[in-house]
Short mmCIF file of C-alpha atoms in Angstrom, two decimals:
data_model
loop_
_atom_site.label_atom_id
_atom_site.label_comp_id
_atom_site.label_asym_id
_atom_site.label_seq_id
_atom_site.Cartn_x
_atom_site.Cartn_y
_atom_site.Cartn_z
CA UNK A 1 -48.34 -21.53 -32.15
CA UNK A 2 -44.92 -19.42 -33.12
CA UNK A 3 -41.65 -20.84 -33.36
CA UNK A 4 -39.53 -17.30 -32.95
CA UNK A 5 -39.90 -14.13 -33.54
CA UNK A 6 -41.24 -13.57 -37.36
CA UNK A 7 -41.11 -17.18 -37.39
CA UNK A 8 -43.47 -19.24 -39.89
CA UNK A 9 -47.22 -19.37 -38.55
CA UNK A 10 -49.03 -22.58 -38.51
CA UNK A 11 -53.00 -23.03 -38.16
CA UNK A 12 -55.01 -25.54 -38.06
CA UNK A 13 -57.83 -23.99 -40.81
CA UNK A 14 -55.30 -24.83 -43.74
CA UNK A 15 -51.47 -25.30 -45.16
CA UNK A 16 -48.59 -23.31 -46.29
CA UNK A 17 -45.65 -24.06 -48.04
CA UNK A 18 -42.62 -22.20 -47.53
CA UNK A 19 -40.89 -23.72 -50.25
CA UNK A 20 -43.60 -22.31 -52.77
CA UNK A 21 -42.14 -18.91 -53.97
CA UNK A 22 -39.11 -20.68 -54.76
CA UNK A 23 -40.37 -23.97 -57.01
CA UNK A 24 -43.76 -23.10 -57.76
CA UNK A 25 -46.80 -24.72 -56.15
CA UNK A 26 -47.31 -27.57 -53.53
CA UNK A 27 -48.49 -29.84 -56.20
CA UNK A 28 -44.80 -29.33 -58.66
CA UNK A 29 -41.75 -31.74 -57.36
CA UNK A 30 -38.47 -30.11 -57.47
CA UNK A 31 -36.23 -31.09 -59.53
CA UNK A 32 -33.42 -32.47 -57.65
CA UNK A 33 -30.95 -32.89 -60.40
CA UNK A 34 -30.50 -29.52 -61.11
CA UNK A 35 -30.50 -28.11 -57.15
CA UNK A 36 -27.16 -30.51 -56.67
CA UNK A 37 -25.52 -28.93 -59.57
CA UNK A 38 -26.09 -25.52 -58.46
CA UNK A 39 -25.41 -26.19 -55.07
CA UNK A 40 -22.00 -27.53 -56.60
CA UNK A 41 -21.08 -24.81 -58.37
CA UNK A 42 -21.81 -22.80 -55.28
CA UNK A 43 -18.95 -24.63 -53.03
CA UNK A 44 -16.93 -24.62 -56.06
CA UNK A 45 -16.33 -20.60 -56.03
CA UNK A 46 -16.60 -20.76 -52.76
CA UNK A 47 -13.44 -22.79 -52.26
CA UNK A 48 -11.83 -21.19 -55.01
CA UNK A 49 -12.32 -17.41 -53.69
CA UNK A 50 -10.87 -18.93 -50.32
CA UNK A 51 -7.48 -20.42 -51.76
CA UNK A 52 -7.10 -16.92 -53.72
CA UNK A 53 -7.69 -15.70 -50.43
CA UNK A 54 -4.73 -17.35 -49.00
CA UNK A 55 -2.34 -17.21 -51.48
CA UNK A 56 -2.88 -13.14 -51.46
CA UNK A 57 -2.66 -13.60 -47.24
CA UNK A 58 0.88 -15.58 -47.54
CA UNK A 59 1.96 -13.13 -50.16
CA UNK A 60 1.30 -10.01 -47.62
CA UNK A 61 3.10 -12.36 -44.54
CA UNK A 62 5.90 -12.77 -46.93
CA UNK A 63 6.67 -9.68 -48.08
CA UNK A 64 6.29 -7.86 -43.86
CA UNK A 65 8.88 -10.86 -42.95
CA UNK A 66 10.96 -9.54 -45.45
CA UNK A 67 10.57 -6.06 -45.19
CA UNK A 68 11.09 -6.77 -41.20
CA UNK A 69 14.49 -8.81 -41.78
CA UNK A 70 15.59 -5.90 -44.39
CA UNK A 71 15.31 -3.26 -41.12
CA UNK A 72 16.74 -5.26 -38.69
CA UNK A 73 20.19 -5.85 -40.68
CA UNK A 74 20.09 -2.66 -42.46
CA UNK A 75 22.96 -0.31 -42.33
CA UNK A 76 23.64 2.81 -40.28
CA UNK A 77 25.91 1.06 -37.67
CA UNK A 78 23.26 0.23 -35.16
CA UNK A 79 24.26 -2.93 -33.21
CA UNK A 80 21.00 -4.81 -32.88
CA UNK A 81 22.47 -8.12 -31.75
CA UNK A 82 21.21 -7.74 -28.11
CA UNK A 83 17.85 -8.22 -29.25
CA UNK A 84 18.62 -11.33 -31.42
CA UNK A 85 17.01 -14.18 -29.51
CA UNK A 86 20.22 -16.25 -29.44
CA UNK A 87 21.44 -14.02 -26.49
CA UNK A 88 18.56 -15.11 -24.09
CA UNK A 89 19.22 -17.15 -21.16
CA UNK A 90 18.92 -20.78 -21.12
CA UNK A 91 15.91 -22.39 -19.64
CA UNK A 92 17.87 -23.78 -17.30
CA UNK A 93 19.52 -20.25 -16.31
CA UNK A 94 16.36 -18.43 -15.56
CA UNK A 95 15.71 -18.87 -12.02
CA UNK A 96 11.81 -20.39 -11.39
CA UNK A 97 8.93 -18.85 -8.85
CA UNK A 98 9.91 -22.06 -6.50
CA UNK A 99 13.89 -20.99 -6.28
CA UNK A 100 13.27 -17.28 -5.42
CA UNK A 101 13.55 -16.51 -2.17
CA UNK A 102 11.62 -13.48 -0.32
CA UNK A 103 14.20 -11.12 1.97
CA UNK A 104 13.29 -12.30 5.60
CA UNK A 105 14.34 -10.60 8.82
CA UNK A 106 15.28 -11.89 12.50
CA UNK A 107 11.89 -11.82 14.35
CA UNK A 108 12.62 -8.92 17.58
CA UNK A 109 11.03 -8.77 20.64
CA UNK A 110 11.03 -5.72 22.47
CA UNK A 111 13.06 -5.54 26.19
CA UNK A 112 10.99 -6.21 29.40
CA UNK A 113 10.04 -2.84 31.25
CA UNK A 114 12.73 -1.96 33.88
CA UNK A 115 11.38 -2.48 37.20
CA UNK A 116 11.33 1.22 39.19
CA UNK A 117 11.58 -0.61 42.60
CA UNK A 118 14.86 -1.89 41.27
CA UNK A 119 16.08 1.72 41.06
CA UNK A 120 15.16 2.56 45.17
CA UNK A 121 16.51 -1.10 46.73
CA UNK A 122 20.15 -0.01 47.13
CA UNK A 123 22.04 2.76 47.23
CA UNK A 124 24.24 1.83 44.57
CA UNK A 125 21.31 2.70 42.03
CA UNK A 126 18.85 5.13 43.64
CA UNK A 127 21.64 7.97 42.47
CA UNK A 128 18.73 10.76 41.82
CA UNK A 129 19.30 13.99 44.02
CA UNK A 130 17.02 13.86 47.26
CA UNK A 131 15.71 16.52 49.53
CA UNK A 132 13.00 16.70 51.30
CA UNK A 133 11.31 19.28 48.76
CA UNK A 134 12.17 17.00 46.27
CA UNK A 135 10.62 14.55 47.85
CA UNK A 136 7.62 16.30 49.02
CA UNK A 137 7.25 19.41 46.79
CA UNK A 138 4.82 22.25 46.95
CA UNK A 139 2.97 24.01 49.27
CA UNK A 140 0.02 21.84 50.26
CA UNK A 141 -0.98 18.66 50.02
CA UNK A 142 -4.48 17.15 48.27
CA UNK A 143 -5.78 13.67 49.20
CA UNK A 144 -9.04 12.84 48.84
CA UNK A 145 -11.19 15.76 49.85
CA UNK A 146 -8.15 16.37 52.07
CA UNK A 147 -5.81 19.35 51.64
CA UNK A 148 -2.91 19.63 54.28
CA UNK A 149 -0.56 22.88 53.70
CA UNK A 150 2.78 22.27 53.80
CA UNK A 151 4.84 23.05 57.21
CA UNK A 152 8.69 23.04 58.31
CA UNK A 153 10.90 20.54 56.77
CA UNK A 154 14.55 19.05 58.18
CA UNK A 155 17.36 16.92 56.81
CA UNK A 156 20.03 15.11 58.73
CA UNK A 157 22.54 12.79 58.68
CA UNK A 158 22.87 12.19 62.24
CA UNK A 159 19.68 9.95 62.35
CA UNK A 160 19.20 9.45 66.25
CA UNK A 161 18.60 13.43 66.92
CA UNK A 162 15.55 13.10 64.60
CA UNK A 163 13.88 10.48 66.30
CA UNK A 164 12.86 9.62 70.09
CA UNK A 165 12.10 6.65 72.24
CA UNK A 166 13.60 3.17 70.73
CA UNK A 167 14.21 4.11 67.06
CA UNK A 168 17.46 6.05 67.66
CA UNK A 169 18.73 2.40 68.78
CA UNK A 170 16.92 0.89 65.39
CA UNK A 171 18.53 3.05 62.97
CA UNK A 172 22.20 3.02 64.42
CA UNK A 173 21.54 -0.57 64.48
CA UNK A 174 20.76 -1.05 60.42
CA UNK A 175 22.99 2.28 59.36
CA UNK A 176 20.63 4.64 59.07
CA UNK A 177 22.44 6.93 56.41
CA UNK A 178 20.00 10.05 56.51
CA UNK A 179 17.46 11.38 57.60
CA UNK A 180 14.42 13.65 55.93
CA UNK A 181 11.27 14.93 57.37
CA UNK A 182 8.47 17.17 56.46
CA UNK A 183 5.34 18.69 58.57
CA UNK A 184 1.49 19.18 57.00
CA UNK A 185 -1.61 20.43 58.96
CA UNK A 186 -4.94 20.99 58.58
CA UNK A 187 -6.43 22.96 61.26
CA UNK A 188 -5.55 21.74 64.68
CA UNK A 189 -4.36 18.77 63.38
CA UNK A 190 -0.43 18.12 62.47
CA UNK A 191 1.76 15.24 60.71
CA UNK A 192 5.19 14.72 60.81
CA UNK A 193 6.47 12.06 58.22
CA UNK A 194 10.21 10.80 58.52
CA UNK A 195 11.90 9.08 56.19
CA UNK A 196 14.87 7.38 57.11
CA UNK A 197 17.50 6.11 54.34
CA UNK A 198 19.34 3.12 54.15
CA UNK A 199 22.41 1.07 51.59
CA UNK A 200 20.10 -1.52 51.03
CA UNK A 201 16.77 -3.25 50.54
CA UNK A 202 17.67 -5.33 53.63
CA UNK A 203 18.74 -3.03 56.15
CA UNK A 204 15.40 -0.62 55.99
CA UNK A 205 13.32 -4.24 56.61
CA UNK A 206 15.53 -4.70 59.22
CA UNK A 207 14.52 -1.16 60.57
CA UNK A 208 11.17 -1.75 60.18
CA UNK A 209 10.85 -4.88 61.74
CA UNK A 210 13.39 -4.20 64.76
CA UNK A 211 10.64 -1.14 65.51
CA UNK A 212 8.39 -0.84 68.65
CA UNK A 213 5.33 0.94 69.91
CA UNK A 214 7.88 3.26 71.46
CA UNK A 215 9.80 3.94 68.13
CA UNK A 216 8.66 7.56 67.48
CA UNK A 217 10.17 10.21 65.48
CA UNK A 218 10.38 13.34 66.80
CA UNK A 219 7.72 15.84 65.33
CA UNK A 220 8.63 18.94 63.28
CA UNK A 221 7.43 22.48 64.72
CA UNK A 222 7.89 25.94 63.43
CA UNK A 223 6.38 28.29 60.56
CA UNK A 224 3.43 28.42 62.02
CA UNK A 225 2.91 24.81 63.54
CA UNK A 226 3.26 24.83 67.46
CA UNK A 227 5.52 21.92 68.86
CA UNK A 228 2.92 18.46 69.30
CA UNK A 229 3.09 15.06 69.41
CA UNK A 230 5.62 15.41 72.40
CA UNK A 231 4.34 14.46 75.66
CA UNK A 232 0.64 14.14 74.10
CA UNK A 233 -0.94 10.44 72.95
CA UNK A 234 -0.17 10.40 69.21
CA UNK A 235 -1.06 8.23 66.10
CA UNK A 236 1.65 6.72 64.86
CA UNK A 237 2.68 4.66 61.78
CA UNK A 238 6.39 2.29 60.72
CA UNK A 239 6.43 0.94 56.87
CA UNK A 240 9.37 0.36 54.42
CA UNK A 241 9.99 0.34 50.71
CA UNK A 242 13.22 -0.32 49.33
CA UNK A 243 16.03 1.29 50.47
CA UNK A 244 13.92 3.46 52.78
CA UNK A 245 12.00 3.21 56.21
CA UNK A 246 9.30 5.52 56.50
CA UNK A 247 7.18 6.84 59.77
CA UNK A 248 4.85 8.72 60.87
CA UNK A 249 3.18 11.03 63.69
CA UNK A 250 -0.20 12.45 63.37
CA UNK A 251 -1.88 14.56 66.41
CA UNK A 252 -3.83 17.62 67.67
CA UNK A 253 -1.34 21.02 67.82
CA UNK A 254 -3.40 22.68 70.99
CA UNK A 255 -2.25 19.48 73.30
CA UNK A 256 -5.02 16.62 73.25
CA UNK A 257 -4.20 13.80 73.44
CA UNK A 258 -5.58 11.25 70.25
CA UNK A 259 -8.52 8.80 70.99
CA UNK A 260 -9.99 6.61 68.88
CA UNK A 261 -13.00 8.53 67.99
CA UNK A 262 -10.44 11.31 66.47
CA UNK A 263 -10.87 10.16 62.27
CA UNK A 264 -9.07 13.68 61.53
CA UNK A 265 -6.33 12.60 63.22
CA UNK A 266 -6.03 9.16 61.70
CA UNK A 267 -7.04 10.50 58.19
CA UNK A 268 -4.14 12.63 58.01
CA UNK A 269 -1.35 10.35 59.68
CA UNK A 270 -2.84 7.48 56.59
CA UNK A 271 -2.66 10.34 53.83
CA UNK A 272 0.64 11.69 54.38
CA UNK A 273 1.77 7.82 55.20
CA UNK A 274 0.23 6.81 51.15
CA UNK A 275 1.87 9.96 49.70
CA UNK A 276 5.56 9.41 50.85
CA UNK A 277 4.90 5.62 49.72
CA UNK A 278 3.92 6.99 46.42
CA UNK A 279 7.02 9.44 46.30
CA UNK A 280 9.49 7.34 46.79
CA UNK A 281 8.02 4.66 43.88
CA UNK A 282 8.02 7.88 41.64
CA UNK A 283 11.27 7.97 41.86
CA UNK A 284 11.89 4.29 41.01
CA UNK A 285 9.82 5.11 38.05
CA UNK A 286 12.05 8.12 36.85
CA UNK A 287 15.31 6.75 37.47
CA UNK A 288 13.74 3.71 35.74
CA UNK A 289 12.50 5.80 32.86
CA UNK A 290 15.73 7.53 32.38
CA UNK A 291 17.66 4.36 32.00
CA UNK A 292 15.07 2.96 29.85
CA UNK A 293 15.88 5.97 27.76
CA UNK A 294 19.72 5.99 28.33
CA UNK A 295 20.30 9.09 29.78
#
């Protein structure tokens, strides 16, 4: 067995005694008078090469102390009091981790979105020009797999001579301020959408709810799109949306009259119905936009 690495081997075939180069043999004792007086002697120079030690040590501390306090008050004029430590702060004047305070700021919260329908409900707001190729811009029309090219258009102020039947009575009624229409066809098939304008939120309602199954507007002819929709059965639609009241009249341009088989015919008087809806919210949205943005 090994104790460490170049460690002292033990077997059990014989003995060995480490101690045996020093003192002789196994079979000598040591004598044990004159190993304390050595080892005495020993810790005596130690002890005395340490105070020497010291005393040199104290001697070099000494003389860099001095040699220090000889350059800090030597001449030349330099003013070295700022660094003396008798300009320091009091404990009590240096402010702690716990008293120092962090900057904070006000938590913000940014504004609520302005509502574009807002913007369209009265008259007194909806102050962005109008037209009806404003309103309905272009040349055609794409809904869907739908595309309608774009027809005549009309604007009036004098709301009864655009309509016929019952709705002259309607919008005199609820002060119909203007009217604006536009024509689209595809083919044989024509739309008319009118779109009547009103002070308030209130009044177009009104419209729309004072209108019957005889409350037609009169369709748009010309540039190409024979007259329709006049003595003929027609599809027609009455919605509102703020400040406006908006119709429709949908129907075949060679004189047939609509059934309910004709899905053309229906398909375009819905499309053209969903695109002035969508118009007229765009413009809630810019106006809303632009205020947003305070121009």
């Amino acid at each position: 067995m090994s104790f460490g690495q170049g460690g002292s081997q033990w077997s059990p075939g014989g003995s060995h005694n480490p101690w045996g180069d020093q003192w002789g043999s196994s079979n000598q004792t040591p004598d044990w008078a004159a190993l304390a007086e050595q080892s005495e002697t020993r810790n005596r120079r130690r002890r005395l090469l340490m105070i020497v030690g010291g005393a040199i040590a104290t001697v070099g501390i000494g003389a860099a102390v001095a040699v220090a306090v000889v350059n800090a008050d030597g001449g030349g004029g330099t003013n070295t009091t700022a660094n003396q430590p008798g300009d320091l702060p009091g404990t009590a004047d240096i402010p702690s981790a716990s008293t120092r305070t962090d900057p904070s700021f006000e938590p913000t919260t940014a504004p609520p979105p302005l509502d574009p329908k807002e913007f369209i409900s009265s008259s007194g707001k909806d102050k962005a020009p109008i037209s009806p190729d404003i309103l309905f811009p272009g040349s055609q029309l794409t809904m869907g797999d739908n595309v309608y090219r774009k027809g005549p258009t009309a604007d009036t102020k004098d709301c009864a001579s655009a309509v016929q039947g019952t709705l002259d009575k309607v919008l005199n009624d609820n002060d119909c301020t203007r009217f604006l229409r536009v024509t689209y066809f595809k083919g044989e098939v024509a739309v008319t959408a009118g779109v009547a304008l009103f002070d308030t939120k209130a009044k177009a309602s009104d419209a729309k709810a004072d209108a019957d199954k005889k409350s037609v507007i009169t369709s748009l002819s010309g540039e190409g799109v024979p007259a329709f929709c006049r003595t003929t059965i027609c599809y027609t639609s009455t919605n509102s949306y703020g400040r406006y009241a908006y119709f429709t009249v949908a129907g075949y341009t060679d004189g047939r009259d609509v059934t309910e088989k004709d899905k053309a015919v229906f398909a375009a008087g819905e499309d053209l119905a969903e695109f002035t809806f969508r118009q007229i919210h765009r413009r809630g949205e810019a106006q809303a936009s632009a205020a947003a943005n305070g121009q």
